[in-house]
Coordinates of C-alpha atoms and ligand atoms in Angstrom, one line a residue:
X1 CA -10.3 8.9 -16.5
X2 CA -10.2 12.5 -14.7
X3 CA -10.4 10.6 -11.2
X4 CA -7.7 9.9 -9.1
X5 CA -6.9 6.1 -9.2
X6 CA -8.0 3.8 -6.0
X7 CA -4.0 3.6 -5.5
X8 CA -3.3 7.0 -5.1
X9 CA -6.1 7.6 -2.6
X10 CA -5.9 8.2 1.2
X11 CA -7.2 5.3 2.5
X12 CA -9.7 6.0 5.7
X13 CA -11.3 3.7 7.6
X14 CA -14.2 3.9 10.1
X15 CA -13.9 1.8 13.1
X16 CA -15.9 1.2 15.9
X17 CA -18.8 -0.8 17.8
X18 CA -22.2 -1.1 16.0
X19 CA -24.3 2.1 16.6
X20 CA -22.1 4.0 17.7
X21 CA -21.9 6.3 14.3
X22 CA -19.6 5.8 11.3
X23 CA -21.8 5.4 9.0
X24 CA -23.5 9.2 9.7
X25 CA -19.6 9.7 10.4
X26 CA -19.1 9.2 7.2
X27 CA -22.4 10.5 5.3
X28 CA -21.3 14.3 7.5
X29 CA -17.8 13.5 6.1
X30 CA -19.2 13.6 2.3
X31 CA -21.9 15.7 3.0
X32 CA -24.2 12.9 1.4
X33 CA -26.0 10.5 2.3
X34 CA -24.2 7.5 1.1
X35 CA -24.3 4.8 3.9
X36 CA -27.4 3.7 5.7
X37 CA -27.7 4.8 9.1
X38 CA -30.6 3.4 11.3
X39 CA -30.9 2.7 15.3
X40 CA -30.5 -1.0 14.6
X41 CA -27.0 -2.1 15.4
X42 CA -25.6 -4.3 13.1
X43 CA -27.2 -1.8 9.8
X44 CA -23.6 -1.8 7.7
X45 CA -22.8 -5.4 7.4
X46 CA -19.9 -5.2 4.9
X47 CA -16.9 -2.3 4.5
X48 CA -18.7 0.6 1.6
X49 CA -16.4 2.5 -0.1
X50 CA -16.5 6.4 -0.9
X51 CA -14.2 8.0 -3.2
X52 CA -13.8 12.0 -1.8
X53 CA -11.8 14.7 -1.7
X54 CA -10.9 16.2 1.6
X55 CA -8.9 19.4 1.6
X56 CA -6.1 20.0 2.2
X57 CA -5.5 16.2 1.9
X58 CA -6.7 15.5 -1.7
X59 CA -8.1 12.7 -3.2
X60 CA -9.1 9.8 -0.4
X61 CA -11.2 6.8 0.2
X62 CA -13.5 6.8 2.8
X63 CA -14.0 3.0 4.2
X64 CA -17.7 2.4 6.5
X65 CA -17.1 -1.0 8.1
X66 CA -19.6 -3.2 10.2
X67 CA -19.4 -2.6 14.7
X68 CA -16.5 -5.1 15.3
X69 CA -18.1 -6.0 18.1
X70 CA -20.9 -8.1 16.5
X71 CA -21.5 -11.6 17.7
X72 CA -22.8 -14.7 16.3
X73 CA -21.5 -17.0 13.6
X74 CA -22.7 -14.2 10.9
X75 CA -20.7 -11.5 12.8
X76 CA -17.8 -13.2 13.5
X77 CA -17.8 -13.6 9.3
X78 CA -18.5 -9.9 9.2
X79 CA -16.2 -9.1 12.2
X80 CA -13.2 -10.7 9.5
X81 CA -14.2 -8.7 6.9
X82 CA -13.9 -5.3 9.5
X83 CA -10.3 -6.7 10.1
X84 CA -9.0 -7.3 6.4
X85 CA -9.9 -3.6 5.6
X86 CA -6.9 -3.0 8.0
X87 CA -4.6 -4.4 5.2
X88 CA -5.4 -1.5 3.0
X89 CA -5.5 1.5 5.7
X90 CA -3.7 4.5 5.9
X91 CA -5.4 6.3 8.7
X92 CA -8.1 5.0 11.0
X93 CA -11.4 6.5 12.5
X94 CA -11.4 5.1 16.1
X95 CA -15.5 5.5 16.8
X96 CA -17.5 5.6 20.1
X97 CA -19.8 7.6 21.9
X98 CA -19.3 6.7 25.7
X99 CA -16.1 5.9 27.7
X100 CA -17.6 3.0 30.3
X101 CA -16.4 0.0 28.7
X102 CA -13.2 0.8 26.4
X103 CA -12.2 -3.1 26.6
X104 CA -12.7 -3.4 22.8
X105 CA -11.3 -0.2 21.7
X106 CA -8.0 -0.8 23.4
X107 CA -7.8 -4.5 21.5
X108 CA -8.4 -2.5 18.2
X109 CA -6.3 0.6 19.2
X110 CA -3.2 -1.8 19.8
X111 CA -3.7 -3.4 16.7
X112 CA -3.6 -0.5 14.9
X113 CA -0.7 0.9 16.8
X114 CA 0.8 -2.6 16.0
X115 CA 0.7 -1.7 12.7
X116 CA 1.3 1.4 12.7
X117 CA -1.4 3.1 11.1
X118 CA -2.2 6.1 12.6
X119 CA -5.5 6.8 14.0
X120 CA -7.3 9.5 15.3
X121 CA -10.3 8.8 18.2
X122 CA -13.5 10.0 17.5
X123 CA -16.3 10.5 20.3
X124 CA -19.6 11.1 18.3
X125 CA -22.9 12.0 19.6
X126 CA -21.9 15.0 21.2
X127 CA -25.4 16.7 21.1
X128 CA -26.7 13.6 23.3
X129 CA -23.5 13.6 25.7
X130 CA -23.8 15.0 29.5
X131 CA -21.0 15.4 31.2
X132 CA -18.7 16.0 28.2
X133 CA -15.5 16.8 29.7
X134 CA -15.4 13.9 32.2
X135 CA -16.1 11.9 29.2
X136 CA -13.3 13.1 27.2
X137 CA -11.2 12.1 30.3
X138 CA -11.9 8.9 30.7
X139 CA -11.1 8.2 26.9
X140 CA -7.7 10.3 27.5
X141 CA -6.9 7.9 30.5
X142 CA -7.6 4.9 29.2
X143 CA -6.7 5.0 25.6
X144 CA -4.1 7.5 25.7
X145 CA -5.7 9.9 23.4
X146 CA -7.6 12.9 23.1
X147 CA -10.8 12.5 20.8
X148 CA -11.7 14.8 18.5
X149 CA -15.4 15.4 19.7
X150 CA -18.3 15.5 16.9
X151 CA -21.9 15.5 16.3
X152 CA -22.5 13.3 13.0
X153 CA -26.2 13.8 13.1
X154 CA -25.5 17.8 13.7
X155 CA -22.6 17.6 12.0
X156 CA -20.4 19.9 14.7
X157 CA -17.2 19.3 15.0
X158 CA -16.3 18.0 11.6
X159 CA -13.5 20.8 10.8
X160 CA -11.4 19.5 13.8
X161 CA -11.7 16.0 12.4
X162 CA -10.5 17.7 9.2
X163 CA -7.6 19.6 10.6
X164 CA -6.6 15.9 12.7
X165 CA -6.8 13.9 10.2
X166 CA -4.0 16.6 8.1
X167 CA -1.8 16.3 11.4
X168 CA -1.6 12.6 11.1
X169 CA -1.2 12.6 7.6
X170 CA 2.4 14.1 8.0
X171 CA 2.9 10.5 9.5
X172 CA 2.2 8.7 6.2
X173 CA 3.0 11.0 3.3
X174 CA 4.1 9.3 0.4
X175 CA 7.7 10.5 -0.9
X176 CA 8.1 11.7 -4.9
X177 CA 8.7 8.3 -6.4
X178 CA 12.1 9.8 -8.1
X179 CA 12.9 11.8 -4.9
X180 CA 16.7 12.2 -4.6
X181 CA 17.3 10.6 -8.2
X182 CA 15.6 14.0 -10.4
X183 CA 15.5 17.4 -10.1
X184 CA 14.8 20.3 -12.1
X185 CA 15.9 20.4 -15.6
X186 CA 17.4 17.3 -15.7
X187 CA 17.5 14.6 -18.6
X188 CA 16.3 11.4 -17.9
X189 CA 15.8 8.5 -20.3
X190 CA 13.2 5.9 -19.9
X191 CA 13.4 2.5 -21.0
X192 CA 10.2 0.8 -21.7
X193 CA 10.3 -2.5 -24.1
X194 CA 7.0 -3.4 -25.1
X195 CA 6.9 -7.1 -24.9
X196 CA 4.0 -9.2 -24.9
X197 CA 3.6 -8.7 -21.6
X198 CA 2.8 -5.1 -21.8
X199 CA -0.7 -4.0 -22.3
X200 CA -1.8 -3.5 -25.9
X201 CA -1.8 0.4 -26.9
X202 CA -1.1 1.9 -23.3
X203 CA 1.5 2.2 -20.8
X204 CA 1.7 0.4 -17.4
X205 CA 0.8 2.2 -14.4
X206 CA 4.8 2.8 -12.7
X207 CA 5.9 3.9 -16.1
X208 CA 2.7 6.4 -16.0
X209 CA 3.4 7.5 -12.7
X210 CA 7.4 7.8 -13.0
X211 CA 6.6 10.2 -16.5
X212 CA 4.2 12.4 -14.3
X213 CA 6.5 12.4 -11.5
X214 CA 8.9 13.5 -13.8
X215 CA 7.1 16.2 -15.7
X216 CA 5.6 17.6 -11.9
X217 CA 9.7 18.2 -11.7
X218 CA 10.4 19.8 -14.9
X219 CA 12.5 17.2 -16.0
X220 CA 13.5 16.4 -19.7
X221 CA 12.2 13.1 -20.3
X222 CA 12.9 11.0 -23.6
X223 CA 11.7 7.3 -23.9
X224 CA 13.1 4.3 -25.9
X225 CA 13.7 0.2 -25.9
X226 CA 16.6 -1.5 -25.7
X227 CA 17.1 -2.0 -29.2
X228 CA 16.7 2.4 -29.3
X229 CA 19.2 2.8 -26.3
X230 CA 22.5 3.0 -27.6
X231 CA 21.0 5.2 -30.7
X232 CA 18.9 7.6 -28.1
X233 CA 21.9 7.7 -25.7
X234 CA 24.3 9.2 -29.4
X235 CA 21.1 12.0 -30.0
X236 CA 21.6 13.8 -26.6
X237 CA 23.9 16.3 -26.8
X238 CA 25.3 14.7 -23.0
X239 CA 24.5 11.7 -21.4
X240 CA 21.5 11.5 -19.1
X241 CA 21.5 12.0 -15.6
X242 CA 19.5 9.4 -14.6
X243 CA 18.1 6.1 -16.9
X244 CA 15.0 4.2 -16.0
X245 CA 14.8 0.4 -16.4
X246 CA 11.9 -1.8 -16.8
X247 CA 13.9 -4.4 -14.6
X248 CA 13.7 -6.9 -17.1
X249 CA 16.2 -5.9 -18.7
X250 CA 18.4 -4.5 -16.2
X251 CA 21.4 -6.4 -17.1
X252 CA 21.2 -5.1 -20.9
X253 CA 20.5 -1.3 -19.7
X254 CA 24.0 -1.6 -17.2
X255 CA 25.9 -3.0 -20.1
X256 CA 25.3 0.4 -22.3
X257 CA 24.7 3.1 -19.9
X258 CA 27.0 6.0 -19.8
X259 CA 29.5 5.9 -17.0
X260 CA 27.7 9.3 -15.9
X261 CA 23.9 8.2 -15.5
X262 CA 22.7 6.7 -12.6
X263 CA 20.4 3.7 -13.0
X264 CA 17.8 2.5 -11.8
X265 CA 14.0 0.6 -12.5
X266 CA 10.3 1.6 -12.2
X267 CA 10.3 -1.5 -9.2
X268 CA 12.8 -0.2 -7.4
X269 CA 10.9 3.5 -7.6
X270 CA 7.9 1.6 -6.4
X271 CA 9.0 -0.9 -4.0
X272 CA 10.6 2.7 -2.4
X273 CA 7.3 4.7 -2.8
X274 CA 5.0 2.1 -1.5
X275 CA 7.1 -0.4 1.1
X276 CA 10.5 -0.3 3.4
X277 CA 12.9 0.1 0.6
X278 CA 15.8 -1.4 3.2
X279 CA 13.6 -4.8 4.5
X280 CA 13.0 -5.4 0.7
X281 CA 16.7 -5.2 -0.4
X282 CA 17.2 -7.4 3.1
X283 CA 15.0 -10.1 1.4
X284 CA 16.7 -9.7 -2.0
X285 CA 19.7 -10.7 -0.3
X286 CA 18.0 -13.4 1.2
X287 CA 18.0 -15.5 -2.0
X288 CA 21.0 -15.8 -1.7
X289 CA 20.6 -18.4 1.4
X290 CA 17.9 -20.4 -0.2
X291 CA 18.7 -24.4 -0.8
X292 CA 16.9 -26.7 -3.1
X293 CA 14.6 -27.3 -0.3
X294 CA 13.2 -23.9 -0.2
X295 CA 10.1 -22.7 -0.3
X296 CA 9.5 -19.3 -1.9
X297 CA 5.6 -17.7 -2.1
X298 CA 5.1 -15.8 -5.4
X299 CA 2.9 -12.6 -4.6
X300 CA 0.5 -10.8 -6.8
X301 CA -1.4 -8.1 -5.4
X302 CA -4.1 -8.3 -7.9
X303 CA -5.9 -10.6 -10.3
X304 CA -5.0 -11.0 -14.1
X305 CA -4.9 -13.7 -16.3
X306 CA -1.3 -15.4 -16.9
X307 CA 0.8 -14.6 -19.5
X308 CA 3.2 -16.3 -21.0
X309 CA 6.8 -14.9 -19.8
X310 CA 4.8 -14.2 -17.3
X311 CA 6.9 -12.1 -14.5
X312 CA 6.2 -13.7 -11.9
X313 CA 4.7 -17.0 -12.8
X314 CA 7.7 -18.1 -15.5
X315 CA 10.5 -15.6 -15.1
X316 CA 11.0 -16.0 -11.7
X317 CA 10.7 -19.2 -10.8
X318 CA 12.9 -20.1 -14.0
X319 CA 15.8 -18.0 -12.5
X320 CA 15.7 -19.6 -9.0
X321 CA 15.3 -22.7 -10.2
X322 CA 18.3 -22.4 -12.6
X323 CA 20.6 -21.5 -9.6
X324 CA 19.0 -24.5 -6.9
X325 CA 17.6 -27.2 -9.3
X326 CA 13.8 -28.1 -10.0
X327 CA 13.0 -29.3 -6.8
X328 CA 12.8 -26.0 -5.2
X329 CA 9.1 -24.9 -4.5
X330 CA 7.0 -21.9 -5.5
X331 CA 3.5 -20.9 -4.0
X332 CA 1.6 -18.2 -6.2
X333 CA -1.2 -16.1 -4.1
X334 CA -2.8 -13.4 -6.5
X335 CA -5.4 -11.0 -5.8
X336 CA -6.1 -9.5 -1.4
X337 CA -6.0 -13.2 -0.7
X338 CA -2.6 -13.5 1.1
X339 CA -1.7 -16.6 3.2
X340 CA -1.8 -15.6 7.0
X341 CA 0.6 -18.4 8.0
X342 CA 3.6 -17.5 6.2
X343 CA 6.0 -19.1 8.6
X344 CA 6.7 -22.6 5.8
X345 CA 8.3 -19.8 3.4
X346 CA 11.5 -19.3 3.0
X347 CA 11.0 -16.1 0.7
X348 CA 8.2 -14.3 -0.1
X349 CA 8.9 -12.3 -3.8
X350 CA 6.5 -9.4 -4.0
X351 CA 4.6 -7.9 -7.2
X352 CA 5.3 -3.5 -7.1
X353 CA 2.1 -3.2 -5.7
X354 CA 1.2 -0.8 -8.4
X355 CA -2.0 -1.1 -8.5
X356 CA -2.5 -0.9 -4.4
X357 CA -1.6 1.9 -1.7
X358 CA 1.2 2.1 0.4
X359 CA -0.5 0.9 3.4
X360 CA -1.3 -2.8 1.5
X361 CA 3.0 -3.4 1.0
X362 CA 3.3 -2.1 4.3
X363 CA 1.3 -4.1 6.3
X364 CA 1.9 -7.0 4.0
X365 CA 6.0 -6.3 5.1
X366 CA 4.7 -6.0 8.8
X367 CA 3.1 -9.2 8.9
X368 CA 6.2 -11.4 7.2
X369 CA 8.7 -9.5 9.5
X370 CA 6.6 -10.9 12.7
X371 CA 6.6 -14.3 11.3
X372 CA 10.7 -13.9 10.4
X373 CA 10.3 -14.9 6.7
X374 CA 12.0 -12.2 4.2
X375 CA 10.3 -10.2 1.4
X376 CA 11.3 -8.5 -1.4
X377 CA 9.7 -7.5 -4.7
X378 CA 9.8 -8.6 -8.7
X379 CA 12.5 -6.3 -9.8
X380 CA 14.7 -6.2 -6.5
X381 CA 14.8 -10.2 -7.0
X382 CA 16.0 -9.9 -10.4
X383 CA 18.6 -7.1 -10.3
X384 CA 20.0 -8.9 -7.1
X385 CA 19.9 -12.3 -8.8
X386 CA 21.9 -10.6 -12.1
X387 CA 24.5 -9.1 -9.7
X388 CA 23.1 -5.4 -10.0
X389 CA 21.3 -4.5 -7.2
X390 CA 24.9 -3.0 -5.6
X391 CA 24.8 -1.0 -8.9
X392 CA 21.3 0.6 -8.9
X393 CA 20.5 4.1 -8.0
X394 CA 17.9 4.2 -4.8
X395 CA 15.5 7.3 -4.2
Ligands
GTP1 N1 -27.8 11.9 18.9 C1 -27.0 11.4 17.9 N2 -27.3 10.3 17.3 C2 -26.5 9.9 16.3 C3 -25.3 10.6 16.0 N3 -24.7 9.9 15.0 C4 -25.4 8.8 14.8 N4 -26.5 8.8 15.6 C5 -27.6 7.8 15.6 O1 -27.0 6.5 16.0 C6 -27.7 5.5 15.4 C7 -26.7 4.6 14.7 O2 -26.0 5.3 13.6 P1 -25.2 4.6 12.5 O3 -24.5 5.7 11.7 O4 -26.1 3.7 11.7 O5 -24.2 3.8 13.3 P2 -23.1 2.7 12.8 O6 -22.0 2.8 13.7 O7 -22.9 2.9 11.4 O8 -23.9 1.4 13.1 P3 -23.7 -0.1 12.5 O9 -23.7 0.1 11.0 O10 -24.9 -0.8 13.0 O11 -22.4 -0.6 13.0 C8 -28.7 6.1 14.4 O12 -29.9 6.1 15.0 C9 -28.1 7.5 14.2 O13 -29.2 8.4 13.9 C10 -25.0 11.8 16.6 O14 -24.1 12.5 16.4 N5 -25.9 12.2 17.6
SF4_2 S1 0.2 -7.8 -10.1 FE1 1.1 -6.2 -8.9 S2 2.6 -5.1 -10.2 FE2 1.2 -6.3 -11.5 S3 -0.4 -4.9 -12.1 FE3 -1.1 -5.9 -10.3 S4 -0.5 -4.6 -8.5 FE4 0.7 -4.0 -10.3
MG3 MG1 -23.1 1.6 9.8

């Protein structure tokens, strides 16, 4: 329970050609020997995952993926594979060890420009390289980087891949999910009804995350339902600064709340901390230029069994259907599977992504942007479609 959850890890991929390294890229990154390295191209046939830390960056996950150069039906199957780990990546390893055909590094280097992960070039196998400089060069030329130059099997070179790795984190840092809504000593009152929905004898993850986020601030935090609001609002000797909604009931919170506090939910603190806050509220608005013809996708990021009152499944689709009639249409993906062709949407309505890194609600926003369909997330939906997303607080 002490370990950092997959979420809140860096994400790190390996890329590259078979051969030319990652997976001794990644066994001198750990300092173990956790991926099989052998002169046969074509040794790591699926993405292996290694949980780390690297300092000064913290907790991350280390991603080994097969050469994405690999031919055949097999490695065309394992070639997609190499290409879905860029869903989840917050920083890429660019691999190679020569500079006379870049053809395949550009393709991947624009795709990862494309979507905007950041990368950092590696040339391994500096021990066996000749004319080093030239080589470096060439890379600069045609790729438009420098690499960072290291020797996996001598392991040289792996404190500059440390120190570029902390440069391009700056790129990707992920704000304080109350940033601008909390500071120091101030009161802020959570509320939390435990429906069915909720796990039995725990808290969900964004109301975990939002109480630690909190306490890392020094902020008085006090927690209570709806039925406990108006009675925990009388106890405090002034009204909080700031209330926290489960979005659910939004409507209910705004009703009661104190002229003074600001409000907002734990969706809108996550749809802020892991996606583009502004193209989400865009596609919140959106719903409001759907016709009974629509089509809307219904997007979980990860698996669980329906329940009833279910958010996404029932809530939703009962709201949107009560403003265009029953003939409107809804498409539920769960789970990494998500649709590539997204252009017969009219709306695609988001889960918080709690459970998933930044990088998976960003490229999942990139994707429907370049296909022109809008996207929002659970709670943004509702609070627009109850007339109070003008009226919440945004970090
Ligand atoms: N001389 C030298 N050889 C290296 C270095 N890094 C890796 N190798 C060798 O290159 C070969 C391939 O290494 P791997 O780490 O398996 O390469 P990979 O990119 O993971 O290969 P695939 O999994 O097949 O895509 C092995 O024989 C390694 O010993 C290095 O820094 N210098
Ligand atoms: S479906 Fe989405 S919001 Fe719900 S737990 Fe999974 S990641 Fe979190
Ligand atoms: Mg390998």
């Amino acid at each position: 329970m002490n370990e950092a959850p997959q979420s809140l890890r860096r994400h790190i991929a390996i890329f590259g050609r078979r051969n030319v390294g990652k997976s001794s890229l990644l066994n001198a990154l750990t300092g173990q020997q956790v991926a099989i390295v052998s002169p046969e191209a074509g040794t790591t046939s699926d993405p292996v995952n290694r949980a780390m830390e690297i300092l000064p960056l913290g907790p991350c996950l280390l991603i080994d993926t097969a050469g994405f150069d690999d031919v055949g039906s097999v490695g065309e199957l394992r070639n997609e594979r190499t290409h879905k780990v860029l869903d989840q990546t917050d920083m890429a390893l660019l691999v190679l060890d020569q500079a006379k055909d870049l053809t395949l590094e550009k393709i991947w280097l624009d795709e990862l420009r494309r979507l905007e992960i950041p990368t950092v070039i590696v040339l391994n196998k500096s021990d066996a390289i000749d004319s080093k400089n030239k080589t470096i060069a060439l890379i600069h030329d045609e790729l438009g980087q420098t690499p960072v130059v290291v020797s996996s099997l001598k392991g040289d070179g792996m404190e500059d891949l440390r120190k570029a790795l902390v440069q391009v984190t700056a790129d990707i840092e992920e704000t304080s999910l109350t940033a601008g809504l909390a500071k120091a000593g101030d009161s802020v009152l959570l509320v939390m009804p435990q429906d069915p929905q909720a796990p039995k004898g725990r808290l969900i993850l964004p109301q975990v995350q939002t109480i630690r986020d909190l306490l890392d601030k020094s902020c008085i935090i006090s927690c209570c339902d709806v039925d406990t609001l108006e009675q925990s609002i009388n106890a405090m000797k002034k009204p909080p600064s700031l209330i926290i909604t489960d979005s659910q009931v939004f409507a209910q919170v705004y009703e009661k709340k104190p002229d003074k506090s600001l409000l907002t939910s734990f969706s809108v603190l996550m749809a802020a901390s892991k996606g583009n806050i502004d193209v989400l509220i865009e596609g919140a608005r959106a719903i409001d230029r759907l016709t009974p013809q629509s089509h809307v996708l219904i997007a979980e990021a990860c698996t669980h069994a329906p329940m009833s009152e279910d958010i996404g499944r029932e809530k939703i689709p009962r709201m949107l259907r009560k403003r265009y009639g029953e003939t409107i249409t809804f498409d539920i993906h769960a789970g990494k599977d998500y649709p590539a062709d997204l252009k017969k949407y009219d709306l695609i309505i988001h889960c918080g992504a709690c459970m998933f890194n930044r990088r998976l609600m960003l490229s999942r926003i990139i994707r429907a942007r370049e296909q022109g369909v809008p996207i929002t997330n659970y709670g943004l939906a509702i609070a627009h479609v109850q007339g109070i997303l003008k009226k919440v607080s945004l970090p």
